Amino acid sequence: MRTFALAGNPNSGKTTLFNGLTGSTAHVGNWPGVTVDKKEGTYKAGEEKVNIVDLPGIYSLSPYTPEEVIARNFILDEKPDGIINIVDATNLERNLYLTTQILEMDVPVIIALNMMDEVEKRGDKINVKDLEKKIGVPVVSICALKNKGIKELMERAISMPKQRKGHTVVTGTLGSAIQKAEKFYEEKEVSSPTFHAMKLLENDELEAEPKDAAALLAEITADYGEDLEAVIADERYKYISANFSVAKVKKEDSAVLTKSDKIDKVLTHRIWSIPIFLVILFVIFHLTFSEDLLYLSYAGLPALDDLDLSDGLATFVGLFYDGAVFSPGVILTNILTLICDYITEGVSALIGVCGGAAWVDSLVCDAILGGIFAVLGFLPQILFLFLGFSILEDTGYMARVAFILDRIFRRFGLSGRAFMPMIMGFGCSLPAMINTRTLADEKERTATIRVIPFFSCGAKLPILTAMSGAIFEVFGVGNVDLITYSMYLIGIIVAICAVILMRNTTMKGATPPFIMELPAYHAPGFKNLMIHLWDKCKHFVKKAFTIIFASTVIIWFLQSFSWKWEFLLEETEEFGMVNLRTDESILGSIGMLIQPIFTPLGFGSQLGTEFGWVFAVAAITGLVAKENVIATFGALAAVVAKQYIDWEADETAAAVAMVEGMGDNINIPAILAFIVFNMTTIPCFAACATAKAELPKGKFKWTVLFWVVTSYTASCMVYTIGSWWWTLFIWLVVWAAIIAGIVLNNKGKLEGIKFWKKNKDDVQA
Ligand code: GDP
Ligand code: MG
């Protein structure tokens, strides 16, 4: 089977083309660095099958970043049958810089001129025939987003001659030096001699082999006495602008160009950009979680309770409105919860008809369905939130966010590159941790992997919404959307503080410069959005019916039996099967044993032994999968807490039941501490495994310790300061002492000061 590799600048549409060619659903992102590893797929051209490889996005073939090394080694070592060089036609001059280097390799090349729809929209024209004649390899104009021109591209790619001799566009004074180096490599019988010759002259560190190459380079440099690397780069640009400058290729029209620039003037403004970002983020949260999007009562419409409706109609209206109109996220959740309720009722009735024992009903309906539905009920809100994030990403706004944040966080030892994986962490820690491979500095990478779990992932969302729902319903305080939003921000703040601490103590190092092309804004593609959402949905549902299913069954068994194998559930008239002696159950006694660990955090022994240990158990089951925290509440609420509270299922019911059952023993700071603990502690099994694989050797155990300490400290602070405001001063003193210690230590060590200064110089450079 023939293999073609897709190569091009970041954001040129490689992954979109790859997905179009192979029918795959790889993540398309409107920022550089999303594809770190290479991906493979198959394209079917009639009978023939062609292997397609999506290489990471690169600006050049001189390896300054890990992506460039991956792409270059693939082309040189695996020798694909051809390269599809994808070029962003709206940015022709910059993109062709890479093309000039690819052309130097002995490999057939075809150029896919992408984003032609954008070019047309701007009223520009690119003469493809002319371009092809000048470059000397086939050029096909395509629109990857709309799957246009793809068939022609592949037809021409397949019919390319199997061999091509590399040539360089660099001529002039350097001509003879290049010929000399080419001859040198030809005699060594290396493939792609022109490419190696150019790289040698560019002083590429990967060209150290063969040994006499260094001598040759020294000889040539002595002849020219100039910085060859700069001369060659200059020659490349000269060639491009002489042949393909904007004026020569397309008719001039800057009106649309400045539209993006105009938007950027506001959105990346030095001062306003951050508040704008926070507001945009809040709007998304408001649309997802708010129960009072619009107050219709102001318009004279009555609350739902005051309306005289039949039961069925009231249930239906209640999905959308209760005096205020719900946000779309809440409406979808209500609908799903209603369906889940009907299913549970139906299953329960079926078990009754079939003569199933009461314990079967308890296991199936209360534990398993209770646990799974408690989590599944959040799916609409999760999808809605990610729809918001995907739109921000696809329009090109997220790339700006990385740019804005780079300006600020560079001082703290992180580059904008590190923020891309972090923002990905809002989705799931796994791909985010893998994406840190784009960070060249190992210490920056370690620090980033460690804080990625603090960017609350989709699985932690149920904890946030359910617990803030409980605060709202039990204490009548705050808005669900506002609490959820601030919890996200707390996660980010903890991450930033942790990074600053690490970069000044154990993870010191220089922050590499961050170069990024801001993509032009464009309307989000419907297909891309749907691919993102489908990915999320699939993952979440799969997890609900595997890990969470298994966990709820285990939890039910552990809490239904005592250590003496006595079955503890009893039939009651009012509540069905419940456990009236929870403290004797296996789960209860384990919970009580570990309960004191959480006492300083507000959800330990002060909650009492009756079923206060459920919080401790939930925190532990969360280590398997974060959805388990609320699933545990869901599975236990019906059997343990039903007798204490008015049990009425809705998506936050389990959490409300638990909190309500605690009576005066629990306060708001303790609930917030519970959220913060779960957000910042050791992430799920899968994320731990990924972290272990991605971290440098020996760093994983310290990372686990870091997570434990951070979560414990952060939630202890939330609880103590929230409960007794004056403890704030104690914490301030403690932190002042720690910071003073670090500063003094850094001053004491000479290298420490040097490192710090070097960082600052980097910033200015
Ligand atoms: P990669 O970084 O090279 O893999 O680029 P992606 O495939 O992730 O695409 C980057 C952005 O460009 C995404 O937002 C795509 O939706 C967008 N894009 C890709 N192809 C086209 C196209 O033909 N026209 C337009 N207007 N946008 C495109
Ligand atoms: Mg990509």
mmCIF file of N, CA, C and O in Angstrom, residues 270-308:
data_model
loop_
_atom_site.group_PDB
_atom_site.id
_atom_site.type_symbol
_atom_site.label_atom_id
_atom_site.label_comp_id
_atom_site.label_asym_id
_atom_site.label_seq_id
_atom_site.Cartn_x
_atom_site.Cartn_y
_atom_site.Cartn_z
ATOM 1 N N ARG A 270 -4.491 45.098 25.601
ATOM 2 C CA ARG A 270 -3.570 44.841 26.703
ATOM 3 C C ARG A 270 -4.284 44.720 28.051
ATOM 4 O O ARG A 270 -3.909 43.923 28.895
ATOM 5 N N ILE A 271 -5.280 45.533 28.259
ATOM 6 C CA ILE A 271 -5.957 45.527 29.558
ATOM 7 C C ILE A 271 -7.292 44.792 29.489
ATOM 8 O O ILE A 271 -7.612 43.971 30.343
ATOM 9 N N TRP A 272 -8.047 45.052 28.439
ATOM 10 C CA TRP A 272 -9.419 44.538 28.403
ATOM 11 C C TRP A 272 -9.507 43.060 28.083
ATOM 12 O O TRP A 272 -10.535 42.437 28.340
ATOM 13 N N SER A 273 -8.454 42.504 27.475
ATOM 14 C CA SER A 273 -8.572 41.123 27.006
ATOM 15 C C SER A 273 -8.954 40.151 28.118
ATOM 16 O O SER A 273 -9.772 39.266 27.907
ATOM 17 N N ILE A 274 -8.388 40.335 29.307
ATOM 18 C CA ILE A 274 -8.662 39.374 30.384
ATOM 19 C C ILE A 274 -10.108 39.482 30.882
ATOM 20 O O ILE A 274 -10.820 38.472 30.928
ATOM 21 N N PRO A 275 -10.587 40.689 31.237
ATOM 22 C CA PRO A 275 -12.005 40.780 31.619
ATOM 23 C C PRO A 275 -12.937 40.246 30.537
ATOM 24 O O PRO A 275 -13.901 39.542 30.847
ATOM 25 N N ILE A 276 -12.617 40.533 29.284
ATOM 26 C CA ILE A 276 -13.482 40.045 28.198
ATOM 27 C C ILE A 276 -13.520 38.518 28.198
ATOM 28 O O ILE A 276 -14.571 37.897 28.095
ATOM 29 N N PHE A 277 -12.345 37.912 28.375
ATOM 30 C CA PHE A 277 -12.270 36.447 28.417
ATOM 31 C C PHE A 277 -13.136 35.907 29.557
ATOM 32 O O PHE A 277 -13.908 34.968 29.382
ATOM 33 N N LEU A 278 -13.028 36.527 30.741
ATOM 34 C CA LEU A 278 -13.795 36.050 31.890
ATOM 35 C C LEU A 278 -15.300 36.201 31.641
ATOM 36 O O LEU A 278 -16.082 35.334 32.009
ATOM 37 N N VAL A 279 -15.678 37.292 31.003
ATOM 38 C CA VAL A 279 -17.106 37.504 30.730
ATOM 39 C C VAL A 279 -17.610 36.461 29.722
ATOM 40 O O VAL A 279 -18.665 35.849 29.922
ATOM 41 N N ILE A 280 -16.831 36.241 28.655
ATOM 42 C CA ILE A 280 -17.246 35.245 27.662
ATOM 43 C C ILE A 280 -17.422 33.880 28.319
ATOM 44 O O ILE A 280 -18.414 33.186 28.103
ATOM 45 N N LEU A 281 -16.468 33.549 29.191
ATOM 46 C CA LEU A 281 -16.539 32.272 29.893
ATOM 47 C C LEU A 281 -17.806 32.227 30.750
ATOM 48 O O LEU A 281 -18.508 31.214 30.793
ATOM 49 N N PHE A 282 -18.102 33.341 31.415
ATOM 50 C CA PHE A 282 -19.278 33.345 32.285
ATOM 51 C C PHE A 282 -20.564 33.196 31.479
ATOM 52 O O PHE A 282 -21.479 32.500 31.904
ATOM 53 N N VAL A 283 -20.633 33.851 30.335
ATOM 54 C CA VAL A 283 -21.834 33.731 29.507
ATOM 55 C C VAL A 283 -22.086 32.261 29.171
ATOM 56 O O VAL A 283 -23.212 31.765 29.253
ATOM 57 N N ILE A 284 -21.011 31.542 28.840
ATOM 58 C CA ILE A 284 -21.169 30.118 28.524
ATOM 59 C C ILE A 284 -21.708 29.352 29.736
ATOM 60 O O ILE A 284 -22.621 28.540 29.625
ATOM 61 N N PHE A 285 -21.168 29.658 30.900
ATOM 62 C CA PHE A 285 -21.639 28.980 32.117
ATOM 63 C C PHE A 285 -23.083 29.327 32.401
ATOM 64 O O PHE A 285 -23.872 28.489 32.829
ATOM 65 N N HIS A 286 -23.421 30.587 32.177
ATOM 66 C CA HIS A 286 -24.778 31.037 32.451
ATOM 67 C C HIS A 286 -25.769 30.305 31.542
ATOM 68 O O HIS A 286 -26.804 29.825 31.995
ATOM 69 N N LEU A 287 -25.420 30.182 30.277
ATOM 70 C CA LEU A 287 -26.297 29.493 29.332
ATOM 71 C C LEU A 287 -26.414 28.005 29.655
ATOM 72 O O LEU A 287 -27.385 27.357 29.308
ATOM 73 N N THR A 288 -25.395 27.470 30.315
ATOM 74 C CA THR A 288 -25.395 26.039 30.586
ATOM 75 C C THR A 288 -26.107 25.693 31.888
ATOM 76 O O THR A 288 -26.828 24.710 31.961
ATOM 77 N N PHE A 289 -25.884 26.490 32.922
ATOM 78 C CA PHE A 289 -26.328 26.065 34.248
ATOM 79 C C PHE A 289 -27.450 26.886 34.858
ATOM 80 O O PHE A 289 -28.007 26.496 35.867
ATOM 81 N N SER A 290 -27.741 28.043 34.299
ATOM 82 C CA SER A 290 -28.614 28.959 35.013
ATOM 83 C C SER A 290 -30.066 28.488 35.030
ATOM 84 O O SER A 290 -30.594 28.018 34.036
ATOM 85 N N GLU A 291 -30.701 28.620 36.203
ATOM 86 C CA GLU A 291 -32.117 28.280 36.298
ATOM 87 C C GLU A 291 -32.971 29.520 36.135
ATOM 88 O O GLU A 291 -34.191 29.462 36.223
ATOM 89 N N ASP A 292 -32.360 30.658 35.986
ATOM 90 C CA ASP A 292 -33.162 31.867 35.797
ATOM 91 C C ASP A 292 -32.553 32.721 34.696
ATOM 92 O O ASP A 292 -32.057 33.813 34.905
ATOM 93 N N LEU A 293 -32.616 32.162 33.501
ATOM 94 C CA LEU A 293 -32.059 32.864 32.350
ATOM 95 C C LEU A 293 -32.855 34.131 32.083
ATOM 96 O O LEU A 293 -32.309 35.192 31.814
ATOM 97 N N LEU A 294 -34.177 34.008 32.165
ATOM 98 C CA LEU A 294 -35.062 35.144 31.894
ATOM 99 C C LEU A 294 -36.137 35.159 32.958
ATOM 100 O O LEU A 294 -36.776 34.139 33.206
ATOM 101 N N TYR A 295 -36.342 36.300 33.581
ATOM 102 C CA TYR A 295 -37.414 36.386 34.571
ATOM 103 C C TYR A 295 -38.700 36.792 33.886
ATOM 104 O O TYR A 295 -38.936 37.961 33.628
ATOM 105 N N LEU A 296 -39.552 35.826 33.613
ATOM 106 C CA LEU A 296 -40.809 36.181 32.964
ATOM 107 C C LEU A 296 -41.779 36.757 33.974
ATOM 108 O O LEU A 296 -42.752 37.417 33.619
ATOM 109 N N SER A 297 -41.500 36.504 35.270
ATOM 110 C CA SER A 297 -42.423 37.037 36.271
ATOM 111 C C SER A 297 -42.459 38.563 36.210
ATOM 112 O O SER A 297 -43.461 39.186 36.531
ATOM 113 N N TYR A 298 -41.349 39.169 35.780
ATOM 114 C CA TYR A 298 -41.357 40.626 35.619
ATOM 115 C C TYR A 298 -42.388 41.040 34.579
ATOM 116 O O TYR A 298 -42.969 42.096 34.643
ATOM 117 N N ALA A 299 -42.548 40.175 33.592
ATOM 118 C CA ALA A 299 -43.484 40.506 32.524
ATOM 119 C C ALA A 299 -44.914 40.179 32.931
ATOM 120 O O ALA A 299 -45.818 40.173 32.105
ATOM 121 N N GLY A 300 -45.123 39.866 34.191
ATOM 122 C CA GLY A 300 -46.472 39.634 34.677
ATOM 123 C C GLY A 300 -46.913 38.180 34.603
ATOM 124 O O GLY A 300 -48.046 37.846 34.942
ATOM 125 N N LEU A 301 -45.995 37.286 34.180
ATOM 126 C CA LEU A 301 -46.382 35.880 34.120
ATOM 127 C C LEU A 301 -46.218 35.251 35.505
ATOM 128 O O LEU A 301 -45.261 35.545 36.214
ATOM 129 N N PRO A 302 -47.143 34.399 35.901
ATOM 130 C CA PRO A 302 -47.104 33.837 37.255
ATOM 131 C C PRO A 302 -46.074 32.713 37.381
ATOM 132 O O PRO A 302 -45.623 32.172 36.374
ATOM 133 N N ALA A 303 -45.738 32.388 38.623
ATOM 134 C CA ALA A 303 -44.874 31.244 38.877
ATOM 135 C C ALA A 303 -45.642 29.972 38.536
ATOM 136 O O ALA A 303 -46.877 29.979 38.500
ATOM 137 N N LEU A 304 -44.910 28.901 38.304
ATOM 138 C CA LEU A 304 -45.539 27.659 37.864
ATOM 139 C C LEU A 304 -46.569 27.154 38.874
ATOM 140 O O LEU A 304 -47.647 26.706 38.508
ATOM 141 N N ASP A 305 -46.240 27.259 40.160
ATOM 142 C CA ASP A 305 -47.127 26.743 41.201
ATOM 143 C C ASP A 305 -48.480 27.439 41.202
ATOM 144 O O ASP A 305 -49.471 26.877 41.637
ATOM 145 N N ASP A 306 -48.489 28.692 40.743
ATOM 146 C CA ASP A 306 -49.741 29.447 40.773
ATOM 147 C C ASP A 306 -50.627 29.140 39.576
ATOM 148 O O ASP A 306 -51.771 29.578 39.512
ATOM 149 N N LEU A 307 -50.080 28.425 38.615
ATOM 150 C CA LEU A 307 -50.872 28.135 37.433
ATOM 151 C C LEU A 307 -51.791 26.951 37.701
ATOM 152 O O LEU A 307 -51.439 26.035 38.445
ATOM 153 N N ASP A 308 -52.945 26.975 37.099
ATOM 154 C CA ASP A 308 -53.889 25.886 37.285
ATOM 155 C C ASP A 308 -53.768 24.948 36.091
ATOM 156 O O ASP A 308 -54.415 25.127 35.072
#
